[in-house]
Amino acid sequence: MRKKSASGWSEIEQEWSGGGTLTVASGDSETWSVETVVGYITESATLNSGAYSAAINVPNPNGDDWITCLAVFGLR
């Protein structure tokens, strides 16, 4: 997770990270709230109004590498 400021994008300080895997079957979906995701990396972050970005890495179905999916969103 990153937050945009006048000086650019900065990471929300990560206190820990998960090592789990979630497999979603073709045609199914999974949802998370912003608060849940931030809570997984730090309990002390305060989400104020502004622009944020979040990234999730997924296995490349056509190779051995990974693809990063990026979401940019705003909170008001």
mmCIF file of N, CA and C in Angstrom:
data_model
loop_
_atom_site.group_PDB
_atom_site.id
_atom_site.type_symbol
_atom_site.label_atom_id
_atom_site.label_comp_id
_atom_site.label_asym_id
_atom_site.label_seq_id
_atom_site.Cartn_x
_atom_site.Cartn_y
_atom_site.Cartn_z
ATOM 1 N N MET A 1 0.845 -1.176 0.000
ATOM 2 C CA MET A 1 0.000 0.000 0.000
ATOM 3 C C MET A 1 0.888 1.237 0.000
ATOM 4 N N ARG A 2 0.527 2.193 -0.805
ATOM 5 C CA ARG A 2 1.236 3.468 -0.870
ATOM 6 C C ARG A 2 0.228 4.604 -0.842
ATOM 7 N N LYS A 3 0.664 5.752 -0.348
ATOM 8 C CA LYS A 3 -0.165 6.955 -0.329
ATOM 9 C C LYS A 3 0.560 8.050 -1.085
ATOM 10 N N LYS A 4 -0.197 8.803 -1.876
ATOM 11 C CA LYS A 4 0.389 9.892 -2.652
ATOM 12 C C LYS A 4 0.378 11.174 -1.829
ATOM 13 N N SER A 5 1.509 11.883 -1.857
ATOM 14 C CA SER A 5 1.622 13.189 -1.217
ATOM 15 C C SER A 5 2.208 14.160 -2.235
ATOM 16 N N ALA A 6 2.410 15.385 -1.826
ATOM 17 C CA ALA A 6 2.980 16.391 -2.728
ATOM 18 C C ALA A 6 4.367 15.994 -3.221
ATOM 19 N N SER A 7 5.093 15.205 -2.431
ATOM 20 C CA SER A 7 6.455 14.811 -2.821
ATOM 21 C C SER A 7 6.511 13.469 -3.543
ATOM 22 N N GLY A 8 5.363 12.825 -3.756
ATOM 23 C CA GLY A 8 5.343 11.551 -4.473
ATOM 24 C C GLY A 8 4.650 10.467 -3.664
ATOM 25 N N TRP A 9 4.866 9.218 -4.054
ATOM 26 C CA TRP A 9 4.249 8.064 -3.406
ATOM 27 C C TRP A 9 5.143 7.560 -2.282
ATOM 28 N N SER A 10 4.543 7.262 -1.135
ATOM 29 C CA SER A 10 5.306 6.684 -0.032
ATOM 30 C C SER A 10 4.556 5.472 0.507
ATOM 31 N N GLU A 11 5.318 4.489 0.938
ATOM 32 C CA GLU A 11 4.723 3.261 1.454
ATOM 33 C C GLU A 11 4.101 3.498 2.813
ATOM 34 N N ILE A 12 2.974 2.833 3.055
ATOM 35 C CA ILE A 12 2.433 2.772 4.404
ATOM 36 C C ILE A 12 3.315 1.774 5.125
ATOM 37 N N GLU A 13 3.894 2.179 6.238
ATOM 38 C CA GLU A 13 4.867 1.337 6.922
ATOM 39 C C GLU A 13 4.306 -0.050 7.191
ATOM 40 N N GLN A 14 5.041 -1.052 6.737
ATOM 41 C CA GLN A 14 4.619 -2.442 6.883
ATOM 42 C C GLN A 14 5.267 -3.046 8.114
ATOM 43 N N GLU A 15 4.447 -3.449 9.073
ATOM 44 C CA GLU A 15 4.956 -4.068 10.293
ATOM 45 C C GLU A 15 5.087 -5.581 10.150
ATOM 46 N N TRP A 16 4.275 -6.162 9.306
ATOM 47 C CA TRP A 16 4.354 -7.604 9.048
ATOM 48 C C TRP A 16 3.681 -7.890 7.723
ATOM 49 N N SER A 17 3.855 -9.107 7.212
ATOM 50 C CA SER A 17 3.191 -9.517 5.978
ATOM 51 C C SER A 17 2.809 -10.973 6.094
ATOM 52 N N GLY A 18 1.816 -11.324 5.362
ATOM 53 C CA GLY A 18 1.368 -12.714 5.352
ATOM 54 C C GLY A 18 2.110 -13.506 4.304
ATOM 55 N N GLY A 19 2.157 -14.782 4.506
ATOM 56 C CA GLY A 19 2.791 -15.657 3.532
ATOM 57 C C GLY A 19 1.792 -16.627 2.945
ATOM 58 N N GLY A 20 0.509 -16.323 3.148
ATOM 59 C CA GLY A 20 -0.534 -17.236 2.700
ATOM 60 C C GLY A 20 -0.820 -17.116 1.226
ATOM 61 N N THR A 21 -1.571 -18.065 0.746
ATOM 62 C CA THR A 21 -1.984 -18.089 -0.640
ATOM 63 C C THR A 21 -3.480 -18.295 -0.694
ATOM 64 N N LEU A 22 -4.139 -17.599 -1.561
ATOM 65 C CA LEU A 22 -5.565 -17.771 -1.787
ATOM 66 C C LEU A 22 -5.751 -18.112 -3.251
ATOM 67 N N THR A 23 -6.351 -19.256 -3.521
ATOM 68 C CA THR A 23 -6.625 -19.662 -4.894
ATOM 69 C C THR A 23 -8.098 -19.417 -5.188
ATOM 70 N N VAL A 24 -8.359 -18.669 -6.246
ATOM 71 C CA VAL A 24 -9.725 -18.354 -6.650
ATOM 72 C C VAL A 24 -9.994 -19.071 -7.967
ATOM 73 N N ALA A 25 -11.025 -19.888 -7.972
ATOM 74 C CA ALA A 25 -11.357 -20.663 -9.167
ATOM 75 C C ALA A 25 -11.817 -19.743 -10.300
ATOM 76 N N SER A 26 -11.620 -20.185 -11.513
ATOM 77 C CA SER A 26 -12.043 -19.428 -12.679
ATOM 78 C C SER A 26 -13.539 -19.112 -12.569
ATOM 79 N N GLY A 27 -13.875 -17.844 -12.771
ATOM 80 C CA GLY A 27 -15.262 -17.412 -12.685
ATOM 81 C C GLY A 27 -15.688 -16.972 -11.298
ATOM 82 N N ASP A 28 -14.912 -17.310 -10.266
ATOM 83 C CA ASP A 28 -15.205 -16.879 -8.900
ATOM 84 C C ASP A 28 -14.509 -15.550 -8.637
ATOM 85 N N SER A 29 -14.818 -14.946 -7.496
ATOM 86 C CA SER A 29 -14.168 -13.694 -7.131
ATOM 87 C C SER A 29 -13.923 -13.666 -5.629
ATOM 88 N N GLU A 30 -13.079 -12.747 -5.213
ATOM 89 C CA GLU A 30 -12.764 -12.545 -3.801
ATOM 90 C C GLU A 30 -12.705 -11.040 -3.587
ATOM 91 N N THR A 31 -13.187 -10.564 -2.463
ATOM 92 C CA THR A 31 -13.148 -9.131 -2.183
ATOM 93 C C THR A 31 -12.499 -8.881 -0.832
ATOM 94 N N TRP A 32 -11.877 -7.711 -0.721
ATOM 95 C CA TRP A 32 -11.278 -7.251 0.519
ATOM 96 C C TRP A 32 -11.667 -5.801 0.699
ATOM 97 N N SER A 33 -11.730 -5.343 1.931
ATOM 98 C CA SER A 33 -11.913 -3.918 2.175
ATOM 99 C C SER A 33 -10.528 -3.293 2.348
ATOM 100 N N VAL A 34 -10.445 -1.999 2.099
ATOM 101 C CA VAL A 34 -9.170 -1.297 2.276
ATOM 102 C C VAL A 34 -8.710 -1.430 3.723
ATOM 103 N N GLU A 35 -9.632 -1.274 4.669
ATOM 104 C CA GLU A 35 -9.278 -1.369 6.084
ATOM 105 C C GLU A 35 -8.711 -2.741 6.429
ATOM 106 N N THR A 36 -9.282 -3.789 5.843
ATOM 107 C CA THR A 36 -8.792 -5.144 6.103
ATOM 108 C C THR A 36 -7.371 -5.315 5.585
ATOM 109 N N VAL A 37 -7.127 -4.856 4.372
ATOM 110 C CA VAL A 37 -5.796 -5.000 3.774
ATOM 111 C C VAL A 37 -4.761 -4.232 4.588
ATOM 112 N N VAL A 38 -5.057 -2.993 4.926
ATOM 113 C CA VAL A 38 -4.109 -2.201 5.710
ATOM 114 C C VAL A 38 -3.909 -2.840 7.076
ATOM 115 N N GLY A 39 -4.954 -3.371 7.672
ATOM 116 C CA GLY A 39 -4.847 -4.042 8.966
ATOM 117 C C GLY A 39 -3.924 -5.241 8.939
ATOM 118 N N TYR A 40 -3.798 -5.890 7.775
ATOM 119 C CA TYR A 40 -2.883 -7.027 7.651
ATOM 120 C C TYR A 40 -1.419 -6.600 7.677
ATOM 121 N N ILE A 41 -1.130 -5.353 7.282
ATOM 122 C CA ILE A 41 0.271 -4.933 7.244
ATOM 123 C C ILE A 41 0.663 -4.056 8.425
ATOM 124 N N THR A 42 -0.292 -3.345 9.011
ATOM 125 C CA THR A 42 -0.003 -2.516 10.182
ATOM 126 C C THR A 42 -1.310 -2.151 10.883
ATOM 127 N N GLU A 43 -1.303 -2.175 12.183
ATOM 128 C CA GLU A 43 -2.492 -1.774 12.935
ATOM 129 C C GLU A 43 -2.478 -0.284 13.254
ATOM 130 N N SER A 44 -1.338 0.383 13.038
ATOM 131 C CA SER A 44 -1.210 1.775 13.460
ATOM 132 C C SER A 44 -1.483 2.788 12.349
ATOM 133 N N ALA A 45 -1.721 2.350 11.124
ATOM 134 C CA ALA A 45 -1.931 3.287 10.017
ATOM 135 C C ALA A 45 -3.294 3.949 10.120
ATOM 136 N N THR A 46 -3.336 5.221 9.814
ATOM 137 C CA THR A 46 -4.573 5.968 9.743
ATOM 138 C C THR A 46 -4.826 6.303 8.283
ATOM 139 N N LEU A 47 -5.984 5.933 7.781
ATOM 140 C CA LEU A 47 -6.319 6.227 6.391
ATOM 141 C C LEU A 47 -7.102 7.526 6.329
ATOM 142 N N ASN A 48 -6.443 8.540 5.799
ATOM 143 C CA ASN A 48 -7.074 9.847 5.626
ATOM 144 C C ASN A 48 -7.497 10.000 4.177
ATOM 145 N N SER A 49 -8.195 11.079 3.872
ATOM 146 C CA SER A 49 -8.551 11.369 2.486
ATOM 147 C C SER A 49 -7.286 11.463 1.654
ATOM 148 N N GLY A 50 -7.364 11.009 0.417
ATOM 149 C CA GLY A 50 -6.218 11.107 -0.473
ATOM 150 C C GLY A 50 -6.184 9.996 -1.489
ATOM 151 N N ALA A 51 -5.119 9.960 -2.270
ATOM 152 C CA ALA A 51 -4.905 8.943 -3.298
ATOM 153 C C ALA A 51 -4.026 7.840 -2.734
ATOM 154 N N TYR A 52 -4.400 6.606 -3.029
ATOM 155 C CA TYR A 52 -3.666 5.430 -2.554
ATOM 156 C C TYR A 52 -3.464 4.469 -3.715
ATOM 157 N N SER A 53 -2.531 3.569 -3.551
ATOM 158 C CA SER A 53 -2.360 2.477 -4.505
ATOM 159 C C SER A 53 -2.110 1.188 -3.721
ATOM 160 N N ALA A 54 -2.540 0.093 -4.301
ATOM 161 C CA ALA A 54 -2.316 -1.220 -3.712
ATOM 162 C C ALA A 54 -1.902 -2.165 -4.827
ATOM 163 N N ALA A 55 -1.018 -3.093 -4.503
ATOM 164 C CA ALA A 55 -0.545 -4.054 -5.497
ATOM 165 C C ALA A 55 -0.676 -5.464 -4.941
ATOM 166 N N ILE A 56 -1.002 -6.389 -5.825
ATOM 167 C CA ILE A 56 -1.032 -7.799 -5.467
ATOM 168 C C ILE A 56 -0.333 -8.561 -6.584
ATOM 169 N N ASN A 57 0.508 -9.497 -6.202
ATOM 170 C CA ASN A 57 1.234 -10.298 -7.181
ATOM 171 C C ASN A 57 0.511 -11.621 -7.391
ATOM 172 N N VAL A 58 0.382 -12.004 -8.655
ATOM 173 C CA VAL A 58 -0.278 -13.266 -9.006
ATOM 174 C C VAL A 58 0.631 -14.055 -9.941
ATOM 175 N N PRO A 59 0.558 -15.396 -9.900
ATOM 176 C CA PRO A 59 1.378 -16.201 -10.811
ATOM 177 C C PRO A 59 0.976 -15.949 -12.263
ATOM 178 N N ASN A 60 1.953 -15.867 -13.117
ATOM 179 C CA ASN A 60 1.717 -15.722 -14.550
ATOM 180 C C ASN A 60 1.254 -17.073 -15.090
ATOM 181 N N PRO A 61 0.033 -17.169 -15.627
ATOM 182 C CA PRO A 61 -0.436 -18.470 -16.121
ATOM 183 C C PRO A 61 0.332 -18.966 -17.338
ATOM 184 N N ASN A 62 1.115 -18.069 -17.970
ATOM 185 C CA ASN A 62 1.867 -18.446 -19.173
ATOM 186 C C ASN A 62 3.363 -18.553 -18.935
ATOM 187 N N GLY A 63 3.780 -18.632 -17.679
ATOM 188 C CA GLY A 63 5.211 -18.706 -17.401
ATOM 189 C C GLY A 63 5.479 -18.978 -15.944
ATOM 190 N N ASP A 64 6.755 -18.879 -15.575
ATOM 191 C CA ASP A 64 7.183 -19.149 -14.206
ATOM 192 C C ASP A 64 7.323 -17.886 -13.372
ATOM 193 N N ASP A 65 7.043 -16.723 -13.965
ATOM 194 C CA ASP A 65 7.208 -15.466 -13.243
ATOM 195 C C ASP A 65 5.873 -15.015 -12.640
ATOM 196 N N TRP A 66 5.849 -13.794 -12.121
ATOM 197 C CA TRP A 66 4.667 -13.251 -11.473
ATOM 198 C C TRP A 66 4.219 -11.989 -12.185
ATOM 199 N N ILE A 67 2.935 -11.664 -12.086
ATOM 200 C CA ILE A 67 2.361 -10.448 -12.644
ATOM 201 C C ILE A 67 1.881 -9.594 -11.476
ATOM 202 N N THR A 68 2.183 -8.304 -11.502
ATOM 203 C CA THR A 68 1.704 -7.396 -10.457
ATOM 204 C C THR A 68 0.460 -6.680 -10.950
ATOM 205 N N CYS A 69 -0.627 -6.817 -10.189
ATOM 206 C CA CYS A 69 -1.879 -6.112 -10.484
ATOM 207 C C CYS A 69 -1.920 -4.890 -9.572
ATOM 208 N N LEU A 70 -2.149 -3.727 -10.137
ATOM 209 C CA LEU A 70 -2.096 -2.477 -9.388
ATOM 210 C C LEU A 70 -3.452 -1.782 -9.426
ATOM 211 N N ALA A 71 -3.898 -1.332 -8.255
ATOM 212 C CA ALA A 71 -5.141 -0.549 -8.161
ATOM 213 C C ALA A 71 -4.794 0.815 -7.589
ATOM 214 N N VAL A 72 -5.289 1.863 -8.221
ATOM 215 C CA VAL A 72 -5.125 3.226 -7.724
ATOM 216 C C VAL A 72 -6.532 3.716 -7.378
ATOM 217 N N PHE A 73 -6.690 4.265 -6.166
ATOM 218 C CA PHE A 73 -8.019 4.674 -5.724
ATOM 219 C C PHE A 73 -7.907 5.866 -4.782
ATOM 220 N N GLY A 74 -9.015 6.525 -4.564
ATOM 221 C CA GLY A 74 -9.046 7.688 -3.701
ATOM 222 C C GLY A 74 -10.032 7.491 -2.560
ATOM 223 N N LEU A 75 -9.704 8.060 -1.410
ATOM 224 C CA LEU A 75 -10.603 8.073 -0.254
ATOM 225 C C LEU A 75 -11.010 9.496 0.011
ATOM 226 N N ARG A 76 -12.287 9.697 0.332
ATOM 227 C CA ARG A 76 -12.795 11.040 0.623
ATOM 228 C C ARG A 76 -13.442 11.051 1.971
#
